[in-house]
Short mmCIF file of C-alpha atoms in Angstrom, two decimals:
data_model
loop_
_atom_site.label_atom_id
_atom_site.label_comp_id
_atom_site.label_asym_id
_atom_site.label_seq_id
_atom_site.Cartn_x
_atom_site.Cartn_y
_atom_site.Cartn_z
CA UNK A 1 2.50 23.80 46.41
CA UNK A 2 2.70 20.03 46.00
CA UNK A 3 -0.20 20.06 43.53
CA UNK A 4 1.48 22.86 41.54
CA UNK A 5 4.74 20.89 41.33
CA UNK A 6 2.89 17.81 40.16
CA UNK A 7 1.11 19.87 37.49
CA UNK A 8 4.39 21.43 36.38
CA UNK A 9 6.10 18.02 36.07
CA UNK A 10 3.21 16.62 34.06
CA UNK A 11 3.36 19.66 31.73
CA UNK A 12 7.08 19.18 31.16
CA UNK A 13 6.56 15.48 30.36
CA UNK A 14 3.76 16.33 27.89
CA UNK A 15 5.84 19.00 26.17
CA UNK A 16 8.76 16.61 25.87
CA UNK A 17 6.56 13.93 24.33
CA UNK A 18 5.13 16.42 21.85
CA UNK A 19 8.56 17.66 20.89
CA UNK A 20 9.54 14.10 19.93
CA UNK A 21 6.96 14.13 17.15
CA UNK A 22 7.95 16.05 14.05
CA UNK A 23 5.22 16.75 11.51
CA UNK A 24 6.77 16.02 8.08
CA UNK A 25 4.42 18.44 6.38
CA UNK A 26 2.97 17.86 2.91
CA UNK A 27 4.14 14.96 0.79
CA UNK A 28 7.26 15.57 -1.32
CA UNK A 29 6.47 13.32 -4.31
CA UNK A 30 9.21 11.14 -5.72
CA UNK A 31 9.68 7.95 -7.77
CA UNK A 32 12.53 5.50 -8.00
CA UNK A 33 13.24 2.28 -9.93
CA UNK A 34 15.61 -0.52 -8.91
CA UNK A 35 17.53 -2.81 -11.30
CA UNK A 36 17.56 -6.04 -9.26
CA UNK A 37 16.70 -9.26 -11.11
CA UNK A 38 16.56 -13.05 -10.62
CA UNK A 39 14.31 -13.24 -7.57
CA UNK A 40 11.22 -15.39 -7.00
CA UNK A 41 10.52 -14.65 -3.33
CA UNK A 42 9.39 -11.42 -1.62
CA UNK A 43 9.82 -10.14 1.91
CA UNK A 44 8.54 -6.76 3.12
CA UNK A 45 7.97 -5.66 6.70
CA UNK A 46 6.33 -2.25 6.78
CA UNK A 47 2.97 -0.61 5.97
CA UNK A 48 3.64 -0.57 2.22
CA UNK A 49 1.03 -0.62 -0.54
CA UNK A 50 2.32 -3.47 -2.68
CA UNK A 51 1.25 -4.64 -6.14
CA UNK A 52 2.92 -7.71 -7.62
CA UNK A 53 2.19 -8.72 -11.21
CA UNK A 54 3.42 -11.61 -13.32
CA UNK A 55 5.51 -10.55 -16.32
CA UNK A 56 8.34 -11.78 -18.49
CA UNK A 57 10.81 -9.17 -17.16
CA UNK A 58 11.77 -7.97 -13.71
CA UNK A 59 10.75 -4.51 -12.53
CA UNK A 60 10.73 -2.69 -9.18
CA UNK A 61 9.14 0.76 -9.09
CA UNK A 62 8.51 2.81 -5.97
CA UNK A 63 6.62 6.07 -5.49
CA UNK A 64 5.76 8.10 -2.44
CA UNK A 65 7.38 10.73 -0.26
CA UNK A 66 10.99 11.55 -1.12
CA UNK A 67 12.16 11.17 2.46
CA UNK A 68 10.59 7.71 2.83
CA UNK A 69 12.10 6.53 -0.45
CA UNK A 70 15.49 7.79 0.71
CA UNK A 71 15.12 5.58 3.78
CA UNK A 72 14.27 2.45 1.75
CA UNK A 73 16.69 -0.44 1.65
CA UNK A 74 16.16 -2.71 -1.38
CA UNK A 75 18.34 -5.78 -1.71
CA UNK A 76 18.50 -9.52 -2.40
CA UNK A 77 19.30 -12.40 -0.10
CA UNK A 78 19.65 -15.46 -2.32
CA UNK A 79 16.53 -15.47 -4.50
CA UNK A 80 14.55 -13.29 -2.04
CA UNK A 81 13.87 -9.61 -2.74
CA UNK A 82 13.75 -7.69 0.53
CA UNK A 83 12.38 -4.18 0.91
CA UNK A 84 12.40 -2.37 4.23
CA UNK A 85 13.16 0.96 5.90
CA UNK A 86 16.59 1.45 7.39
CA UNK A 87 14.91 2.91 10.51
CA UNK A 88 11.76 1.76 12.31
CA UNK A 89 9.75 4.93 12.81
CA UNK A 90 6.24 6.30 12.32
CA UNK A 91 5.66 7.61 8.80
CA UNK A 92 2.81 9.90 7.80
CA UNK A 93 2.96 9.40 4.03
CA UNK A 94 2.34 6.16 2.15
CA UNK A 95 4.85 4.29 0.01
CA UNK A 96 3.67 2.38 -3.08
CA UNK A 97 5.69 -0.54 -4.47
CA UNK A 98 5.02 -2.11 -7.87
CA UNK A 99 6.87 -5.31 -8.72
CA UNK A 100 6.88 -7.33 -11.94
CA UNK A 101 8.46 -10.79 -11.97
CA UNK A 102 8.19 -13.97 -14.01
CA UNK A 103 7.58 -16.46 -11.17
CA UNK A 104 6.65 -16.25 -7.48
CA UNK A 105 7.32 -18.99 -4.91
CA UNK A 106 7.13 -17.22 -1.54
CA UNK A 107 5.56 -14.11 0.02
CA UNK A 108 6.31 -12.76 3.50
CA UNK A 109 4.42 -9.52 4.22
CA UNK A 110 4.01 -7.95 7.66
CA UNK A 111 3.59 -4.64 9.46
CA UNK A 112 0.06 -3.68 8.30
CA UNK A 113 0.97 -3.94 4.62
CA UNK A 114 -1.67 -3.93 1.88
CA UNK A 115 -0.94 -6.04 -1.17
CA UNK A 116 -2.37 -7.41 -4.40
CA UNK A 117 -0.72 -10.33 -6.18
CA UNK A 118 -2.02 -11.33 -9.63
CA UNK A 119 -1.32 -13.25 -12.80
CA UNK A 120 0.81 -16.12 -11.54
CA UNK A 121 0.03 -19.69 -12.70
CA UNK A 122 2.08 -22.64 -11.48
CA UNK A 123 1.68 -26.31 -10.76
CA UNK A 124 4.13 -25.85 -7.87
CA UNK A 125 3.77 -24.41 -4.38
CA UNK A 126 3.33 -20.91 -3.08
CA UNK A 127 4.36 -20.26 0.53
CA UNK A 128 2.56 -17.21 1.93
CA UNK A 129 3.01 -15.52 5.30
CA UNK A 130 0.93 -12.56 6.49
CA UNK A 131 1.22 -10.97 9.92
CA UNK A 132 0.71 -7.75 11.83
CA UNK A 133 -2.73 -6.79 10.51
CA UNK A 134 -1.68 -7.14 6.88
CA UNK A 135 -4.20 -7.51 4.03
CA UNK A 136 -3.49 -9.35 0.79
CA UNK A 137 -5.51 -10.16 -2.34
CA UNK A 138 -4.19 -13.16 -4.28
CA UNK A 139 -5.52 -13.61 -7.82
CA UNK A 140 -3.59 -16.62 -9.13
CA UNK A 141 -3.47 -20.37 -9.57
CA UNK A 142 -1.06 -22.78 -7.85
CA UNK A 143 -0.83 -26.51 -7.38
CA UNK A 144 -0.63 -25.90 -3.64
CA UNK A 145 -0.79 -22.81 -1.46
CA UNK A 146 0.66 -23.02 2.05
CA UNK A 147 -0.40 -19.97 4.05
CA UNK A 148 0.26 -18.80 7.63
CA UNK A 149 -1.98 -15.83 8.48
CA UNK A 150 -1.70 -14.26 11.92
CA UNK A 151 -2.16 -11.10 13.97
CA UNK A 152 -5.54 -9.99 12.63
CA UNK A 153 -4.40 -10.30 9.02
CA UNK A 154 -6.71 -10.93 6.05
CA UNK A 155 -6.05 -13.14 3.01
CA UNK A 156 -8.45 -12.98 0.08
CA UNK A 157 -8.08 -15.46 -2.78
CA UNK A 158 -9.49 -15.88 -6.26
CA UNK A 159 -8.45 -18.15 -9.10
CA UNK A 160 -8.18 -21.92 -9.29
CA UNK A 161 -5.96 -24.27 -7.33
CA UNK A 162 -5.59 -27.93 -6.32
CA UNK A 163 -4.53 -27.96 -2.64
CA UNK A 164 -4.75 -25.43 0.15
CA UNK A 165 -3.08 -25.63 3.58
CA UNK A 166 -3.83 -22.62 5.83
CA UNK A 167 -3.09 -21.77 9.43
CA UNK A 168 -5.14 -18.88 10.82
CA UNK A 169 -4.60 -17.33 14.24
CA UNK A 170 -5.19 -14.14 16.21
CA UNK A 171 -8.54 -13.07 14.71
CA UNK A 172 -7.34 -13.51 11.15
CA UNK A 173 -9.54 -14.09 8.10
CA UNK A 174 -9.37 -16.29 5.00
CA UNK A 175 -11.82 -15.44 2.19
CA UNK A 176 -11.40 -18.12 -0.48
CA UNK A 177 -14.87 -18.96 -1.82
CA UNK A 178 -13.58 -17.84 -5.22
CA UNK A 179 -10.51 -20.07 -5.12
CA UNK A 180 -11.90 -23.63 -5.48
CA UNK A 181 -9.55 -26.47 -4.59
CA UNK A 182 -9.72 -30.24 -4.50
CA UNK A 183 -8.26 -30.68 -1.01
CA UNK A 184 -7.86 -28.33 1.93
CA UNK A 185 -6.40 -28.42 5.43
CA UNK A 186 -7.25 -25.63 7.90
CA UNK A 187 -5.94 -25.02 11.39
CA UNK A 188 -7.96 -22.14 12.81
CA UNK A 189 -7.59 -20.53 16.25
CA UNK A 190 -8.03 -17.35 18.23
CA UNK A 191 -11.43 -16.25 16.93
CA UNK A 192 -10.31 -16.52 13.31
CA UNK A 193 -12.64 -17.06 10.36
CA UNK A 194 -12.16 -19.15 7.21
CA UNK A 195 -14.31 -19.39 4.08
CA UNK A 196 -13.38 -21.71 1.24
CA UNK A 197 -14.64 -23.96 -1.60
CA UNK A 198 -13.53 -27.59 -1.62
CA UNK A 199 -14.58 -30.49 -3.86
CA UNK A 200 -13.03 -33.69 -2.38
CA UNK A 201 -11.47 -33.54 1.11
CA UNK A 202 -11.56 -30.93 3.89
CA UNK A 203 -9.67 -31.40 7.14
CA UNK A 204 -10.27 -28.76 9.85
CA UNK A 205 -9.00 -28.16 13.38
CA UNK A 206 -10.78 -25.15 14.91
CA UNK A 207 -10.42 -23.68 18.40
CA UNK A 208 -10.98 -20.50 20.36
CA UNK A 209 -14.36 -19.37 19.01
CA UNK A 210 -13.28 -19.70 15.41
CA UNK A 211 -15.52 -20.45 12.43
CA UNK A 212 -15.08 -22.26 9.13
CA UNK A 213 -17.67 -22.00 6.37
CA UNK A 214 -17.28 -24.10 3.26
CA UNK A 215 -18.88 -24.62 -0.15
CA UNK A 216 -18.85 -27.78 -2.21
CA UNK A 217 -19.44 -31.42 -1.20
CA UNK A 218 -16.16 -32.58 0.30
CA UNK A 219 -15.64 -35.34 2.83
CA UNK A 220 -15.15 -33.35 6.04
CA UNK A 221 -12.96 -34.33 8.98
CA UNK A 222 -13.19 -31.79 11.77
CA UNK A 223 -12.04 -31.30 15.35
CA UNK A 224 -13.55 -28.34 17.19
CA UNK A 225 -13.26 -26.83 20.66
CA UNK A 226 -14.10 -23.65 22.52
CA UNK A 227 -17.40 -22.88 20.72
CA UNK A 228 -15.78 -23.09 17.29
CA UNK A 229 -17.88 -24.24 14.29
CA UNK A 230 -17.42 -25.93 10.93
CA UNK A 231 -20.45 -25.64 8.65
CA UNK A 232 -21.56 -25.74 5.03
CA UNK A 233 -22.61 -22.50 3.39
#
């Protein structure tokens, strides 16, 4: 009798858990554009597919499932464009965001987002933050890129720059062989991996079984611990 009651209770719990999940069914395709302008910073915190392109005019176009788009909140805070869902819930269908803007100074993407950023050229700085298993491809050129990449995220870079300052943690990856710079500073931890091309000066702190592989002939200053390595490709 006791075993039967235990089985019955487990069945009820399982049925309750299943009833909490609602299959949305097939995608209900929809598109929407937003008329916001005068932003040079981006912040998005969900598993969006994001494409950001340099252009003379501002544009924000979204496509995906109608219900997801209805839940989107798109607004500005100062010069930052913020796109997020009004409720944090699991979503079966993907949402695609295309943004055109004249200049880009800061990126903050999280929540397993996938992004491509291309066409921007500036002698100034780009501040870039990736977290939560996000993946980003940056095809651009900046005087200095300051990047913080965490939580098993992946930053891929191509183009031409002058300075690079990157912090990698939590099994994150930097792939920047195709983004040569004059000077670079790397702080790498938690089994992270960095690859880059440097001509003059490379300063590395690596810990927690991390690895840095570089190309070029820079003067290298390195501090390693916990079986981490810094080596020339």
